[in-house]
Each structure stands twice: as structure tokens, then as C-alpha cells.
Protein backbone atom coordinates (compact mmCIF):
# COMPACT_ATOMS: atom_id res chain seq x y z
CA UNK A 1 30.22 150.36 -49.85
CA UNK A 2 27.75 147.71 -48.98
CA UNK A 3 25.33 147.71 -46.02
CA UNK A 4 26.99 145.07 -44.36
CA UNK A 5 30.23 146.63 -44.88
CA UNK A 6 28.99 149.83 -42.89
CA UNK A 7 27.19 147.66 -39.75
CA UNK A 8 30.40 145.53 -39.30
CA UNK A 9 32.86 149.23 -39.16
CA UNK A 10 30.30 150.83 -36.72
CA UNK A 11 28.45 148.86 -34.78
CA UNK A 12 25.04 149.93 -33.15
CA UNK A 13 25.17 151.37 -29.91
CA UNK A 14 22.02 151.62 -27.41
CA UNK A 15 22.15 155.25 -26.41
CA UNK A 16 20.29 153.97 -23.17
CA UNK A 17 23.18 151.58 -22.15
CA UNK A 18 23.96 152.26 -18.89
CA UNK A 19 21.26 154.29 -17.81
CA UNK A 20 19.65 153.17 -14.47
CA UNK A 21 16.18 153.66 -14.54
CA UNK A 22 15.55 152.46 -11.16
CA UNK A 23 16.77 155.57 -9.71
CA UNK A 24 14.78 158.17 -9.11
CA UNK A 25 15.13 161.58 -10.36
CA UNK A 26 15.04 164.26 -7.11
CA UNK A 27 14.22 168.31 -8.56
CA UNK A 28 15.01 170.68 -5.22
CA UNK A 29 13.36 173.68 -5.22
CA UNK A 30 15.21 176.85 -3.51
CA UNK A 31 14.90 180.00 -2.48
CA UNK A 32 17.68 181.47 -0.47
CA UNK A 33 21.27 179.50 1.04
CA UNK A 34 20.68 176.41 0.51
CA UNK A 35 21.78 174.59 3.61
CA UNK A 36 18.89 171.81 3.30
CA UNK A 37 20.01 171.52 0.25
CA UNK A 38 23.37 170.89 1.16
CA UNK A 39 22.19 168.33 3.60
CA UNK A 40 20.94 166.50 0.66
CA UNK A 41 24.22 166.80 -1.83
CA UNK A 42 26.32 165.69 1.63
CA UNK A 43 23.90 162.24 1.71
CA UNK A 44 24.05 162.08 -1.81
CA UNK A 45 27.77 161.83 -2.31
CA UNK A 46 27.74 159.64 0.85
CA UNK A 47 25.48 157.14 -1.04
CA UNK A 48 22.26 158.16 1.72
CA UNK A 49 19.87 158.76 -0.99
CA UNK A 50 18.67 155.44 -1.56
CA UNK A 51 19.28 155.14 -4.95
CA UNK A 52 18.27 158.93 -5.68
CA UNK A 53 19.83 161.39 -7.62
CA UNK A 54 19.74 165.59 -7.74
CA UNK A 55 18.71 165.90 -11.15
CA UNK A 56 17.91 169.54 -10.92
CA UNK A 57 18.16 172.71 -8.55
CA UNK A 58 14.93 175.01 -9.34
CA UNK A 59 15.23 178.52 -7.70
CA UNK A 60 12.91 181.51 -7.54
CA UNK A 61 15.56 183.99 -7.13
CA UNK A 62 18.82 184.27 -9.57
CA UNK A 63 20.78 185.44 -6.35
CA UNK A 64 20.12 182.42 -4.14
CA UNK A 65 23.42 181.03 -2.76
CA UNK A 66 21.68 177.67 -3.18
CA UNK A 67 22.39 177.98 -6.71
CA UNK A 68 26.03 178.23 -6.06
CA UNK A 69 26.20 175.15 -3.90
CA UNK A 70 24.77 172.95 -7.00
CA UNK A 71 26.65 174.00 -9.24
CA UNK A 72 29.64 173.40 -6.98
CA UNK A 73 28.74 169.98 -7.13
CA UNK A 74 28.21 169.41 -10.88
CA UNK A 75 24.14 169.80 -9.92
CA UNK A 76 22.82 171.48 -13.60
CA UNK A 77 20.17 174.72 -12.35
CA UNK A 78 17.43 176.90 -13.38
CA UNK A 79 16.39 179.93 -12.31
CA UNK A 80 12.19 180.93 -12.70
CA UNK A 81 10.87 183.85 -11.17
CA UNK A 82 7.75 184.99 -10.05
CA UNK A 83 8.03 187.94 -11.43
CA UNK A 84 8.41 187.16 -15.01
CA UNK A 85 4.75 185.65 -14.65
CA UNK A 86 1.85 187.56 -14.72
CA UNK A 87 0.35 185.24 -12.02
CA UNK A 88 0.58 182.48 -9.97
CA UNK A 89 -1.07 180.03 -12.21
CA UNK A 90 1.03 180.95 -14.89
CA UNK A 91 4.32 180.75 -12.41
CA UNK A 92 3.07 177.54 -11.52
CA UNK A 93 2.55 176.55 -14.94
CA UNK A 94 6.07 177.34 -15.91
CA UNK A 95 7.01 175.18 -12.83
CA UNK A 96 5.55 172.19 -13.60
CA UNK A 97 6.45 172.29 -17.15
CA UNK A 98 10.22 172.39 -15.68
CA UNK A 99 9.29 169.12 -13.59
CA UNK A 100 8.28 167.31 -16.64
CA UNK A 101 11.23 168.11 -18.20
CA UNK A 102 13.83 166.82 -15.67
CA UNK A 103 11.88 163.61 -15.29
CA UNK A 104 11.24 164.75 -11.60
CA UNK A 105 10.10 161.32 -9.44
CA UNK A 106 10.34 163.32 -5.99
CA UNK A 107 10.33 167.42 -5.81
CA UNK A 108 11.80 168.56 -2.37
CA UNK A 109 11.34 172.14 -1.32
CA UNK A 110 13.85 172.96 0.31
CA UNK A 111 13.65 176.98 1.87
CA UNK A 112 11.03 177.41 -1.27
CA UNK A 113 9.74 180.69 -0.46
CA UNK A 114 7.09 181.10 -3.50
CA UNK A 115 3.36 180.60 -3.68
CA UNK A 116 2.09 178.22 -5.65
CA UNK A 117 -0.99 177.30 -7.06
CA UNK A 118 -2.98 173.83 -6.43
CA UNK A 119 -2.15 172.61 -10.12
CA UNK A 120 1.63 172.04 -8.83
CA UNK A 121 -0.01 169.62 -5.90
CA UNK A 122 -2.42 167.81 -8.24
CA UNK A 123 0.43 167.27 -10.91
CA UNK A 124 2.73 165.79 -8.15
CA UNK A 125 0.66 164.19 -5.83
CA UNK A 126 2.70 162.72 -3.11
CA UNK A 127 5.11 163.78 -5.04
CA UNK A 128 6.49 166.83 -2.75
CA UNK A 129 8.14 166.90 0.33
CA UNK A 130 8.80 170.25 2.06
CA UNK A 131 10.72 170.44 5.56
CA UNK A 132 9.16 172.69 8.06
CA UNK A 133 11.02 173.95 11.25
CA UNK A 134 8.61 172.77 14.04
CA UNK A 135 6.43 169.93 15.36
CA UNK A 136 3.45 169.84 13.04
CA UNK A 137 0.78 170.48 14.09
CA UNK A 138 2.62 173.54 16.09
CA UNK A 139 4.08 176.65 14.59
CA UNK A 140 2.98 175.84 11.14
CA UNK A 141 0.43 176.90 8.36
CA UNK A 142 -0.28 180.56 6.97
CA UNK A 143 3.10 183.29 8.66
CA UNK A 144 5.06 180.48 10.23
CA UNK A 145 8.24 180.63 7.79
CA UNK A 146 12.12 181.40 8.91
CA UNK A 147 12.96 183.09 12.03
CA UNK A 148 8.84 183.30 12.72
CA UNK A 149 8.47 180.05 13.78
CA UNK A 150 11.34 179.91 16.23
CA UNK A 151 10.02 183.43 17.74
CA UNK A 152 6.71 181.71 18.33
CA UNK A 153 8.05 178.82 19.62
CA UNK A 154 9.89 180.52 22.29
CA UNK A 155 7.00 183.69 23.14
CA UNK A 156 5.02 180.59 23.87
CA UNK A 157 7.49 179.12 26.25
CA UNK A 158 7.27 175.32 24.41
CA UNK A 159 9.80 172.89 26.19
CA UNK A 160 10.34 171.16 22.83
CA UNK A 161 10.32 172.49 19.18
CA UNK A 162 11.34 170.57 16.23
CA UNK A 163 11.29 169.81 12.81
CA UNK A 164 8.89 167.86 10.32
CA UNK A 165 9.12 166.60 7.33
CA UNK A 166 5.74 166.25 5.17
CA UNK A 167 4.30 165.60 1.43
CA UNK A 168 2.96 169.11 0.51
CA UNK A 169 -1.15 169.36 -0.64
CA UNK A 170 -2.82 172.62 -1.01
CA UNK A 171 -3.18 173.08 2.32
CA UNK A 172 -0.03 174.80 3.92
CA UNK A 173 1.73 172.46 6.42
CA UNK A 174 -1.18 170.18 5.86
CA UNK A 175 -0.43 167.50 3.97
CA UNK A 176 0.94 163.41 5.49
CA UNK A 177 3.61 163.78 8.51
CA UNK A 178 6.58 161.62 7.19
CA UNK A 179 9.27 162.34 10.07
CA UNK A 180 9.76 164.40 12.90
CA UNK A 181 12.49 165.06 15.10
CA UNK A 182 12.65 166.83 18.13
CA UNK A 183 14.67 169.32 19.61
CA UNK A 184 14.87 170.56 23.14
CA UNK A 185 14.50 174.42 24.11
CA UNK A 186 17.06 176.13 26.52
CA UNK A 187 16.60 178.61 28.86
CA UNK A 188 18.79 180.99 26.87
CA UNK A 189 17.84 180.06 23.62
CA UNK A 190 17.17 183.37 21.21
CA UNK A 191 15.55 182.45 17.73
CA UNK A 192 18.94 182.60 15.75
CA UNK A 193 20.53 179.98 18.36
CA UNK A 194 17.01 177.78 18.77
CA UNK A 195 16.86 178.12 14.58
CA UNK A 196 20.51 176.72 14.04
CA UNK A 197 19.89 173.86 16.81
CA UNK A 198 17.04 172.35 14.90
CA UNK A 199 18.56 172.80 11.20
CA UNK A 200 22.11 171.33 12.78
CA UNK A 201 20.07 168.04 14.86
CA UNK A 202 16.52 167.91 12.99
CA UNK A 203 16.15 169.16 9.75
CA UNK A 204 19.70 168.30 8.26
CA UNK A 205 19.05 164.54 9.13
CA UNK A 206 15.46 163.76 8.78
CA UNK A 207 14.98 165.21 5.59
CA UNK A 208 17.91 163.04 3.21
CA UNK A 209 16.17 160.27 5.54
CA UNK A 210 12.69 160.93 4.23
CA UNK A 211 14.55 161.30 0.75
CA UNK A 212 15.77 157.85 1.29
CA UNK A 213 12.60 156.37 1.79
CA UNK A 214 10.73 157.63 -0.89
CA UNK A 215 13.64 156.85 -2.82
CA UNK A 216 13.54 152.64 -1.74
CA UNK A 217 9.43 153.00 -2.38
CA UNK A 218 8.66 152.62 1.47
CA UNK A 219 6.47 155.24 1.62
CA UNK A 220 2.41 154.86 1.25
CA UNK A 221 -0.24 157.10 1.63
CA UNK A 222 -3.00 155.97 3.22
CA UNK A 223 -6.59 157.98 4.84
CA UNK A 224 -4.12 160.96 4.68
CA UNK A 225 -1.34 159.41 6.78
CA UNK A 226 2.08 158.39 5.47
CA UNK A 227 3.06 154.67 6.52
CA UNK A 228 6.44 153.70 6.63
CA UNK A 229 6.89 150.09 5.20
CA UNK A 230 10.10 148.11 5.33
């Protein structure tokens, strides 16, 4: 059979057809339930993600509910734990070898409970969002995690908490404010009920918003602050 035969009966595809490559490719990582998470897959399937996509759900722990959610919604996962690594650099190695291989544009950590080491920061520079459940510069940095931050909030007798979404550096809670959101304190508020409030009207919304906008490239760093352009 000739050549020419052959190209006429199967003609050459482009195995890239149809592949955006505008969108961005969004890795979350995850510790525990998931619920940020599944503020994100809600804004996603909503079309809220400004052209993002999940590529990826990373979690530390093979029990993580999270990891039930994504797969729920057709989200592919990995599991890596700490404990399969002799150390943190070599955890964080593993990590950002995982990144590179899901094309991640934006990493989100989303309840990420594990350490990591400043390689993951320097690989990904304003390239990591985490959500943190109070007004940075309150309640945040080295303890403040979970249920700890809403305890604090309240033993100091704040008026308003909140929640804050930031680009992560190697300094905990330190790195560019993006968004925050506040959320008023009630007399009767215990940290379970204060803790649900600002997931349910801060966290929830701000963070497939800051999503969004990294997403549509309106985000800049500049002298450590992140501008919002439109």
C-alpha cells in the first residue's frame, strides 16, 4: 500500500485539539473533610473559577473524607504521607515533584495540616494560597490551626473574627493578604458555633473568589502586598 494511500484512510489527528491552555490547572492540597474543598468543586461546576480547573486533590492522610468528595466529582487523587518520608525535605520533595506533574498553575491548601519545607514556597512562589480562619494579622502564625483559633478569638473577647485568604511564604500566616471577610462574634458563641459561622459566611466564599482571580491573572505582587487589578 502506498504512503499516500495510508494518509488519505487515516488522517492525522492533533492529540492537542481541543485542549485549552488558557486555563489554569488548580492542585488542592487536603488533610481532613474537605469542606473548603467542596466550596471550590460547588464554584467550579457553577462556572466561579474563572476559567480554572481541579486538576488534582493531594492529601496527607489516605483516610481524609476530602478524598471522597473528589472523587465524587470525577476529581483524579493522590495520597502522600509524611510518614513514608524520612523527613520533611524529602516529604516536600515528593510534593513538589507531584506539582510538576499535574501541571499545577495555582496550589490551594485547603485544611493542609503538614509541615513543609521552604523548597515547596520557592518552587511555587505566589503560587499558594492557603485560607486561614481569622483576621490576619490576629489569631494566626505558629498553634493557631482548627478549633484553636476560634478559642482564642473568643478568651480574648474580639467583637469581630474572620477569615483570610493569603499566598503562603515560609513564614506561617505571613505571606500577601488577598481577601478577608469578616464575621461578627455573639454573645453565645462557643468555638464549634463561631467556627461553622465563619466557614458557612467567610471562608466558603472568599476563597473560590480569590481562586477566581488568580485564575483571570488579576492578581500582582508587589513590596509584599497583593494588588487586585481589574
Amino acid at each position: 500500500m502506498a504512503v499516500t494511500d495510508l494518509q488519505e484512510r487515516t488522517p492525522w489527528v492533533d492529540p492537542l485539539e481541543g485542549i485549552d491552555f488558557s486555563a489554569k490547572n488548580i492542585v488542592v492540597l487536603v488533610s481532613g473533610g474537605g469542606t473548603n474543598l467542596q466550596a471550590l468543586i460547588n464554584a467550579q461546576e457553577r462556572g466561579e473559577l474563572g476559567g480554572g480547573i481541579i486538576k488534582c486533590v493531594i492529601s496527607s492522610r489516605p483516610d481524609a473524607y476530602a478524598l471522597k468528595r473528589a472523587k465524587d466529582h470525577g476529581i483524579p487523587t493522590r495520597v502522600i504521607q509524611r510518614k513514608s518520608f524520612p523527613d520533611v525535605e524529602a516529604y516536600s520533595n515528593a510534593l513538589i515533584e507531584a506539582l510538576y506533574q499535574e501541571y499545577a498553575d495555582l496550589v490551594v491548601q485547603a485544611g493542609f495540616m503538614t509541615i513543609l519545607a521552604p523548597s515547596v514556597c520557592r518552587a511555587y512562589q505566589n503560587k499558594i494560597i492557603n485560607v486561614h480562619p481569622a483576621l490576619i494579622p490576629s489569631f494566626c502564625g505558629k498553634g493557631f490551626y482548627g478549633l484553636h483559633v476560634h478559642e482564642a478569638a473568643l478568651e480574648k473577647g474580639v467583637k469581630v473574627t474572620g477569615a483570610t485568604v493569603h499566598f503562603v511564604t515560609e513564614v506561617c500566616d505571613g505571606g500577601p493578604i488577598i481577601l478577608q471577610k469578616a464575621v461578627d462574634i455573639l454573645p453565645d458563641d462557643t468555638p464549634e458555633t463561631l467556627q461553622k459561622r465563619v466557614m458557612e459566611q467567610a471562608e466558603w466564599k472568599i476563597l473560590p473568589q480569590a481562586v477566581k482571580l488568580f485564575c483571570e491573572g488579576k492578581i500582582k505582587v508587589k513590596n509584599g502586598k497583593a494588588i487586585i487589578t481589574e
